[in-house]
Short mmCIF file of C-alpha atoms and ligand atoms in Angstrom, two decimals:
data_model
loop_
_atom_site.label_atom_id
_atom_site.label_comp_id
_atom_site.label_asym_id
_atom_site.label_seq_id
_atom_site.Cartn_x
_atom_site.Cartn_y
_atom_site.Cartn_z
CA MET A 1 37.89 -7.29 20.19
CA ARG A 2 34.27 -7.78 19.19
CA ALA A 3 32.91 -6.94 15.78
CA ASN A 4 29.92 -5.11 17.23
CA GLN A 5 31.97 -2.88 19.48
CA ASP A 6 33.71 0.48 19.38
CA ILE A 7 36.70 0.84 21.67
CA LEU A 8 37.72 4.05 23.40
CA LEU A 9 41.11 4.71 24.93
CA CYS A 10 40.74 7.52 27.45
CA ASP A 11 43.96 9.06 28.77
CA LEU A 12 44.31 12.19 30.88
CA ASP A 13 46.73 14.79 29.59
CA ALA A 14 49.95 15.33 31.56
CA PHE A 15 48.05 13.76 34.45
CA PHE A 16 50.17 14.49 37.57
CA ALA A 17 51.07 17.97 36.26
CA SER A 18 47.44 18.77 35.37
CA VAL A 19 46.33 17.85 38.90
CA GLU A 20 49.04 20.13 40.33
CA GLN A 21 47.89 22.96 38.06
CA LEU A 22 44.32 22.35 39.18
CA ASP A 23 45.28 22.51 42.85
CA ARG A 24 47.53 25.55 42.36
CA PRO A 25 45.77 27.80 39.81
CA ARG A 26 48.78 30.13 39.61
CA LEU A 27 50.63 27.30 37.80
CA LYS A 28 48.09 27.17 34.96
CA GLY A 29 49.75 27.80 31.60
CA LYS A 30 53.24 27.45 33.13
CA PRO A 31 55.89 24.76 32.72
CA VAL A 32 55.40 22.34 35.63
CA ILE A 33 57.64 19.34 36.19
CA VAL A 34 56.58 16.64 38.64
CA GLY A 35 59.28 14.35 40.04
CA GLY A 36 60.98 16.10 42.92
CA ASP A 37 64.00 18.24 43.62
CA PRO A 38 65.89 19.05 40.37
CA ARG A 39 69.16 18.98 42.27
CA GLY A 40 68.48 15.40 43.33
CA ARG A 41 69.05 12.17 41.40
CA GLY A 42 65.44 11.47 40.52
CA VAL A 43 63.70 11.44 37.16
CA VAL A 44 60.74 13.31 35.72
CA SER A 45 57.40 11.57 36.34
CA THR A 46 55.64 13.88 33.95
CA CYS A 47 55.51 17.52 32.95
CA SER A 48 52.91 19.96 31.67
CA TYR A 49 52.64 20.51 27.93
CA GLU A 50 54.19 23.95 28.51
CA ALA A 51 57.37 22.18 29.71
CA ARG A 52 57.26 19.65 26.86
CA LYS A 53 57.93 22.53 24.44
CA TYR A 54 61.42 22.72 25.96
CA GLY A 55 62.07 19.05 25.30
CA VAL A 56 61.34 17.80 28.81
CA SER A 57 59.77 14.33 28.97
CA SER A 58 58.89 11.51 31.39
CA ALA A 59 61.79 9.40 32.73
CA MET A 60 64.36 12.12 31.96
CA PRO A 61 66.78 12.94 34.83
CA LEU A 62 65.48 15.98 36.73
CA LYS A 63 68.88 17.63 36.37
CA LYS A 64 68.59 17.49 32.60
CA ALA A 65 65.04 18.85 32.82
CA LEU A 66 66.35 21.80 34.82
CA GLU A 67 68.94 22.51 32.15
CA LEU A 68 66.33 22.40 29.40
CA CYS A 69 63.72 24.39 31.27
CA PRO A 70 65.25 26.43 34.11
CA GLY A 71 62.07 28.48 34.52
CA ALA A 72 59.90 25.46 35.34
CA VAL A 73 58.23 24.85 38.70
CA PHE A 74 59.46 21.52 40.12
CA LEU A 75 57.12 19.62 42.42
CA PRO A 76 57.29 16.35 44.36
CA VAL A 77 55.03 13.43 43.46
CA ASN A 78 51.81 13.48 45.50
CA MET A 79 50.52 10.00 44.74
CA VAL A 80 47.71 10.04 47.31
CA ARG A 81 46.14 13.02 45.61
CA TYR A 82 46.56 11.58 42.09
CA ALA A 83 45.02 8.28 43.19
CA GLU A 84 42.04 10.16 44.61
CA VAL A 85 41.49 11.98 41.30
CA SER A 86 42.02 8.74 39.38
CA ARG A 87 39.20 7.11 41.35
CA LYS A 88 36.87 9.99 40.48
CA VAL A 89 37.75 9.69 36.81
CA GLY A 90 37.04 5.94 37.02
CA GLU A 91 33.60 6.67 38.49
CA ILE A 92 32.84 8.89 35.50
CA PHE A 93 33.95 6.14 33.08
CA LYS A 94 31.65 3.66 34.82
CA ARG A 95 28.64 5.81 34.04
CA PHE A 96 29.12 5.17 30.35
CA THR A 97 29.82 1.43 30.26
CA PRO A 98 30.58 -1.48 32.56
CA ASP A 99 33.03 -2.81 29.95
CA ILE A 100 36.18 -1.10 31.24
CA GLU A 101 39.83 -2.09 31.47
CA PHE A 102 41.86 0.24 33.66
CA VAL A 103 45.35 0.23 32.19
CA SER A 104 47.12 2.69 34.46
CA ILE A 105 46.40 5.48 36.91
CA ASP A 106 45.14 7.78 34.14
CA GLU A 107 44.19 5.48 31.30
CA ALA A 108 41.39 3.04 30.49
CA TYR A 109 39.82 1.22 27.58
CA LEU A 110 36.05 1.48 27.35
CA GLY A 111 33.95 -0.83 25.19
CA VAL A 112 30.69 0.58 23.83
CA SER A 113 28.29 -0.51 21.14
CA LYS A 114 29.31 0.00 17.55
CA GLY A 115 28.63 3.49 16.33
CA ALA A 116 28.50 5.00 19.83
CA GLY A 117 32.26 5.56 20.16
CA CYS A 118 32.56 9.20 19.18
CA TYR A 119 29.50 10.41 21.02
CA THR A 120 30.52 8.55 24.14
CA GLY A 121 34.09 9.82 23.85
CA GLU A 122 32.93 13.42 23.68
CA ALA A 123 30.53 12.83 26.57
CA VAL A 124 33.35 11.36 28.70
CA ARG A 125 35.59 14.30 27.84
CA SER A 126 33.00 16.90 28.75
CA ALA A 127 32.09 15.13 32.02
CA VAL A 128 35.77 15.03 33.08
CA ARG A 129 36.22 18.63 32.01
CA GLN A 130 33.06 19.93 33.73
CA GLU A 131 33.20 17.91 36.92
CA LEU A 132 36.92 17.51 37.55
CA HIS A 133 38.28 20.42 35.49
CA LEU A 134 40.91 18.22 33.88
CA PRO A 135 41.88 17.74 30.22
CA ILE A 136 41.51 14.24 28.82
CA SER A 137 42.07 12.84 25.34
CA VAL A 138 40.16 9.98 23.77
CA GLY A 139 40.97 7.73 20.84
CA VAL A 140 38.15 5.82 19.17
CA SER A 141 38.38 2.83 16.87
CA ALA A 142 37.40 -0.78 16.35
CA ASN A 143 40.31 -2.22 18.34
CA LYS A 144 42.57 -1.36 21.27
CA LEU A 145 45.69 -0.68 19.23
CA LEU A 146 44.10 1.82 16.86
CA ALA A 147 42.21 3.51 19.71
CA LYS A 148 45.50 3.95 21.58
CA ILE A 149 47.30 5.38 18.53
CA ALA A 150 44.32 7.63 17.73
CA CYS A 151 44.52 9.02 21.27
CA GLU A 152 48.27 9.65 21.08
CA LEU A 153 47.86 11.46 17.76
CA ALA A 154 44.96 13.55 19.07
CA LYS A 155 46.66 14.72 22.28
CA PRO A 156 46.39 17.08 24.09
CA ASP A 157 42.75 17.68 25.07
CA ASN A 158 41.18 16.20 21.99
CA LEU A 159 39.28 13.26 20.50
CA GLY A 160 40.66 11.37 17.53
CA THR A 161 39.64 8.38 15.44
CA LEU A 162 41.67 5.93 13.40
CA TRP A 163 39.55 3.27 11.68
CA PRO A 164 40.98 0.05 10.22
CA GLU A 165 40.16 1.18 6.68
CA GLU A 166 42.31 4.31 7.22
CA VAL A 167 45.44 2.44 8.27
CA LYS A 168 47.20 2.51 4.90
CA GLU A 169 46.47 6.16 4.30
CA LEU A 170 47.01 7.55 7.79
CA LEU A 171 49.17 5.11 9.76
CA TRP A 172 51.58 3.76 7.17
CA PRO A 173 53.30 7.12 6.45
CA LEU A 174 54.19 7.56 10.16
CA SER A 175 57.37 6.56 11.96
CA VAL A 176 57.41 3.04 13.44
CA LYS A 177 57.69 4.58 16.90
CA VAL A 178 53.93 5.33 16.91
CA ILE A 179 53.35 1.59 17.34
CA PRO A 180 52.94 0.75 21.04
CA GLY A 181 55.69 -1.69 22.03
CA ILE A 182 58.32 -0.09 19.83
CA GLY A 183 60.63 1.75 22.21
CA PRO A 184 63.83 3.62 21.30
CA LYS A 185 65.94 0.41 21.18
CA THR A 186 63.65 -1.53 18.83
CA GLU A 187 63.18 1.60 16.76
CA GLN A 188 66.93 1.93 16.32
CA LYS A 189 67.29 -1.72 15.39
CA LEU A 190 64.49 -1.52 12.82
CA ARG A 191 65.97 1.65 11.37
CA SER A 192 69.30 -0.08 10.85
CA TYR A 193 67.43 -2.46 8.49
CA GLY A 194 65.76 0.38 6.65
CA ILE A 195 62.45 -0.08 8.46
CA ASN A 196 61.54 3.52 9.21
CA LYS A 197 57.87 3.93 8.47
CA VAL A 198 54.94 1.78 9.58
CA ARG A 199 54.51 0.82 5.91
CA ASP A 200 58.04 -0.64 5.87
CA LEU A 201 57.23 -2.75 8.91
CA ALA A 202 53.90 -3.91 7.48
CA GLN A 203 55.49 -5.00 4.20
CA TYR A 204 58.77 -6.47 5.48
CA PRO A 205 59.15 -10.24 4.89
CA THR A 206 57.94 -11.81 8.13
CA GLY A 207 60.69 -14.43 8.35
CA ALA A 208 63.42 -11.81 8.06
CA LEU A 209 61.66 -9.58 10.60
CA LEU A 210 61.57 -12.43 13.12
CA LYS A 211 65.34 -12.75 12.79
CA ILE A 212 65.76 -9.04 13.54
CA ILE A 213 63.46 -8.58 16.53
CA GLY A 214 62.46 -12.07 17.58
CA SER A 215 58.98 -13.56 18.03
CA ASN A 216 57.50 -10.18 18.95
CA GLY A 217 57.91 -9.35 15.25
CA ILE A 218 54.65 -11.12 14.38
CA THR A 219 52.58 -9.00 16.75
CA LEU A 220 54.32 -5.80 15.72
CA GLN A 221 53.75 -6.56 12.06
CA GLU A 222 50.07 -7.23 12.73
CA TYR A 223 49.93 -3.92 14.60
CA ALA A 224 51.51 -2.20 11.60
CA CYS A 225 48.59 -3.55 9.56
CA GLY A 226 46.11 -2.24 12.16
CA ILE A 227 45.25 -5.77 13.34
CA ASP A 228 44.71 -6.35 17.06
CA GLY A 229 42.53 -9.11 18.46
CA ARG A 230 42.91 -8.24 22.14
CA ALA A 231 39.65 -8.00 24.05
CA ILE A 232 38.92 -5.54 26.83
CA GLU A 233 39.74 -7.27 30.08
CA SER A 234 37.57 -5.85 32.80
CA ARG A 235 39.25 -6.82 36.03
CA HIS A 236 36.31 -5.77 38.12
CA GLU A 237 33.68 -6.06 35.47
CA SER A 238 30.71 -4.18 36.65
CA LYS A 239 27.82 -6.56 37.02
CA SER A 240 25.03 -4.02 37.09
CA ILE A 241 23.85 -0.60 36.04
CA SER A 242 21.71 1.29 38.50
CA GLU A 243 20.26 4.70 39.21
CA GLU A 244 18.58 5.93 42.34
CA ILE A 245 17.10 9.09 43.74
CA THR A 246 16.54 10.33 47.27
CA PHE A 247 13.46 12.48 46.97
CA PRO A 248 13.81 16.13 48.04
CA GLU A 249 10.86 15.41 50.36
CA ASP A 250 9.47 12.02 51.30
CA LEU A 251 6.71 11.10 48.85
CA LYS A 252 3.25 9.97 49.90
CA ASP A 253 1.56 9.24 46.58
CA LYS A 254 2.33 6.27 44.37
CA SER A 255 2.03 8.18 41.12
CA SER A 256 4.97 10.43 42.02
CA VAL A 257 7.12 7.41 42.81
CA ILE A 258 6.03 5.78 39.56
CA ALA A 259 7.03 8.93 37.67
CA ALA A 260 10.46 8.65 39.31
CA ILE A 261 10.66 4.97 38.30
CA GLN A 262 10.04 6.01 34.71
CA GLU A 263 12.89 8.54 34.80
CA LEU A 264 15.27 6.10 36.49
CA SER A 265 14.38 3.34 34.03
CA ALA A 266 15.11 5.65 31.10
CA GLY A 267 18.55 6.40 32.58
CA VAL A 268 19.34 2.74 33.14
CA GLY A 269 18.06 1.82 29.67
CA TYR A 270 20.15 4.47 27.95
CA ARG A 271 23.32 3.34 29.71
CA LEU A 272 22.57 -0.34 28.99
CA ARG A 273 22.11 0.32 25.30
CA ARG A 274 25.18 2.48 25.07
CA ALA A 275 27.23 -0.24 26.74
CA GLY A 276 25.83 -2.78 24.27
CA PHE A 277 24.15 -4.90 26.95
CA GLN A 278 20.78 -6.37 27.69
CA ALA A 279 19.76 -7.36 31.21
CA ARG A 280 17.84 -10.39 32.44
CA THR A 281 17.21 -9.11 35.95
CA ILE A 282 15.57 -5.86 36.99
CA SER A 283 15.59 -4.80 40.64
CA ILE A 284 14.19 -1.99 42.68
CA LYS A 285 15.45 -0.48 45.88
CA LEU A 286 12.96 1.25 48.11
CA ARG A 287 13.68 3.20 51.27
CA PHE A 288 10.96 4.16 53.69
CA GLN A 289 10.73 7.18 55.95
CA ASP A 290 12.30 5.29 58.87
CA PHE A 291 15.30 4.44 56.61
CA SER A 292 14.39 0.78 56.41
CA THR A 293 15.25 -0.39 52.90
CA ILE A 294 14.14 -3.27 50.73
CA THR A 295 15.39 -4.56 47.39
CA ARG A 296 13.25 -6.74 45.15
CA SER A 297 14.18 -8.35 41.84
CA LYS A 298 12.54 -10.01 38.92
CA THR A 299 14.38 -12.21 36.43
CA LEU A 300 12.80 -12.14 33.00
CA ILE A 301 12.51 -14.89 30.41
CA GLU A 302 14.30 -12.69 27.90
CA ALA A 303 16.95 -10.04 28.40
CA VAL A 304 15.79 -6.47 27.81
CA ASN A 305 17.25 -3.01 27.33
CA SER A 306 14.35 -0.77 26.38
CA ASP A 307 13.21 1.96 28.75
CA GLY A 308 9.67 0.59 28.57
CA ALA A 309 10.58 -2.99 29.48
CA ILE A 310 12.71 -1.87 32.42
CA TYR A 311 10.03 0.54 33.57
CA ARG A 312 7.23 -2.01 33.38
CA THR A 313 9.16 -4.52 35.45
CA ALA A 314 10.33 -1.98 38.01
CA ARG A 315 6.87 -0.51 38.34
CA SER A 316 5.22 -3.89 38.89
CA LEU A 317 7.84 -4.67 41.56
CA PHE A 318 7.06 -1.37 43.25
CA ILE A 319 3.31 -1.90 43.17
CA LYS A 320 3.73 -5.38 44.64
CA HIS A 321 6.17 -4.42 47.39
CA CYS A 322 5.53 -0.75 48.06
CA GLY A 323 4.36 -1.18 51.66
CA LYS A 324 3.23 1.94 53.47
CA PRO A 325 4.15 5.50 52.45
CA PRO A 326 5.96 7.80 52.77
CA TRP A 327 8.86 6.75 50.59
CA ARG A 328 12.28 8.30 50.87
CA LEU A 329 14.38 6.76 48.09
CA MET A 330 13.77 4.80 44.94
CA GLY A 331 16.33 2.94 42.83
CA VAL A 332 16.22 0.86 39.64
CA LYS A 333 18.92 -1.64 38.74
CA ALA A 334 19.62 -3.85 35.72
CA SER A 335 21.87 -6.91 36.06
CA GLY A 336 22.43 -10.35 34.56
CA PHE A 337 23.96 -8.94 31.41
CA GLU A 338 23.88 -10.42 27.96
CA ARG A 339 25.48 -8.97 24.88
CA GLY A 340 23.65 -7.50 21.92
CA THR A 341 20.62 -5.49 21.01
CA GLN A 342 17.08 -6.34 21.94
CA LEU A 343 15.58 -8.11 19.00
CA SER A 344 13.32 -10.80 20.28
CA ILE A 345 12.41 -13.68 18.01
CA PHE A 346 9.74 -14.82 20.45
CA SER A 347 7.72 -11.69 20.79
CA TYR A 348 8.80 -9.51 17.90
CA SER A 349 6.00 -7.18 16.98
CA PRO A 350 5.44 -3.98 15.02
CA GLU A 351 5.01 -2.16 18.35
CA GLU A 352 8.37 -3.37 19.56
CA ASP A 353 9.95 -2.38 16.28
CA LYS A 354 8.44 1.09 16.65
CA GLU A 355 9.62 1.34 20.24
CA ARG A 356 13.11 0.33 19.22
CA LYS A 357 13.23 2.94 16.45
CA ILE A 358 11.99 5.64 18.81
CA LEU A 359 14.64 4.68 21.34
CA GLU A 360 17.40 4.75 18.74
CA ALA A 361 16.41 8.30 17.77
CA LYS A 362 16.12 9.30 21.42
CA ASP A 363 19.55 7.87 22.25
CA LEU A 364 21.17 9.79 19.43
CA LEU A 365 19.64 13.02 20.72
CA GLN A 366 20.76 12.18 24.24
CA ASP A 367 24.28 11.43 23.02
CA LYS A 368 24.36 14.86 21.49
CA TYR A 369 22.48 17.02 23.97
CA GLY A 370 22.73 15.10 27.23
CA PHE A 371 20.58 12.57 29.05
CA GLY A 372 16.98 13.60 29.67
CA ILE A 373 16.67 15.94 26.69
CA VAL A 374 13.78 13.89 25.31
CA LYS A 375 11.12 13.59 27.95
CA ASN A 376 7.97 12.40 26.28
CA VAL A 377 9.33 9.51 24.24
CA GLY A 378 9.33 7.24 27.25
CA GLU A 379 5.61 7.95 27.52
CA ILE A 380 5.02 6.87 23.94
CA ALA A 381 7.13 3.78 24.42
CA ASN A 382 5.20 2.83 27.51
CA LYS A 383 1.69 3.50 26.27
CA LYS A 384 1.15 -0.02 25.04
CA ASP A 385 1.58 -1.14 28.60
CA GLY A 386 -1.67 -1.14 30.45
CA ASP A 387 -0.92 -3.85 32.99
CA THR A 388 0.38 -3.45 36.49
CA ARG A 389 1.43 -7.06 36.98
P1 TTP B 401 51.04 9.02 30.87
O1 TTP B 401 49.58 8.95 30.56
O2 TTP B 401 51.99 8.20 30.06
O3 TTP B 401 51.54 10.52 30.72
P2 TTP B 401 50.80 11.88 31.07
O4 TTP B 401 49.39 11.68 31.49
O5 TTP B 401 51.64 12.64 32.03
O6 TTP B 401 50.87 12.67 29.69
P3 TTP B 401 50.05 12.36 28.36
O7 TTP B 401 49.15 11.20 28.64
O8 TTP B 401 49.29 13.62 28.07
O9 TTP B 401 51.08 12.06 27.35
O10 TTP B 401 51.30 8.67 32.38
C1 TTP B 401 50.36 8.98 33.40
C2 TTP B 401 51.09 9.39 34.66
O11 TTP B 401 51.96 8.35 35.08
C3 TTP B 401 51.91 10.63 34.48
O12 TTP B 401 51.19 11.84 34.67
C4 TTP B 401 52.99 10.41 35.51
C5 TTP B 401 53.14 8.91 35.63
N1 TTP B 401 54.35 8.46 34.92
C6 TTP B 401 55.52 8.30 35.63
O13 TTP B 401 55.55 8.49 36.84
N2 TTP B 401 56.66 7.92 34.95
C7 TTP B 401 56.68 7.71 33.60
O14 TTP B 401 57.73 7.38 33.02
C8 TTP B 401 55.45 7.89 32.88
C9 TTP B 401 55.44 7.67 31.38
C10 TTP B 401 54.32 8.25 33.57
MG1 MG B 402 48.11 10.46 30.38
#
């Protein structure tokens, strides 16, 4: 957990069942149970929210599910298809931040800069809804635990928040079973000692709690107080953020390519800032008409994340290495990440301060109305730059 970070827990709703309903539209709005033949000995993998109303839940014997919900449609598990959808969801997550921990097939933690959590969460939800036609819930907070609980409480198809300062008011009155790690057995044990609500767990003498549930008691008590120091562990931490465009027709004039570089730089800059990163290295990728492709990079003295700084570097790389037109594809990439916002002590100037303020306003508008809504701000930000380096 980092103090300057918001954490999102994104979790698809009734994942396997939602994919089945997507692939078979006639099942929309109906109780769907995924797990196999209800006459067999298997268990429920998951079920649609329509089936949950009947008391059906994951890990329940299919036979029992049939008794509870005889009208449900029972389907076998089609893991290949779910894995395919899961990959697509992961690609959407990666657009918003490289700081991702994939927890399971339908669940991931995303780290974004402080204050960007809710906007990013809504943007993730609408991208998954619009592009994959699937419902997803998002919990937003300052740590993993509270983000996870916020998501569970918000489900289905919703975004919820649960901030550390709200723990006493909102979390303490709830049953201990909302705490991840407290399954039915631990819950029962705690109940037998009169620990029913999260408040009871938070306030129970620690020594006595350790005797009841062992060493795990310390962590669970910290959780009950909303404390969780776990960091996001990106297994395949993305090392770069890039955008590229294949032009509708090969371009022959430099100014058109430079206009594209400006657009691409703004996209890369926005994503960098939203992920809470700065980048030391800016690269371009250039493809010529004969498909030959070059990449060229420049490593800067200081890490950057403003649209203007990325654009200036990418443009100078292009001018230096553009070769002969026509050009077919142009890409801009930022890598060599460092944490934090761009506040240079070496070259801090009123212009940079102005640029930063303009970008902050632009980012907020883009969070709300989508990337690219503000076109001319990049121009203002880049005006101070007269050089072609
Ligand atoms: P979950 O995210 O736990 O459940 P869910 O997506 O079906 O429902 P929701 O998140 O809205 O509560 O698990 C993701 C998938 O993993 C789920 O669709 C099926 C599979 N799964 C099992 O196969 N067995 C299980 O016991 C559980 C809990 C999940
Ligand atoms: Mg899920």
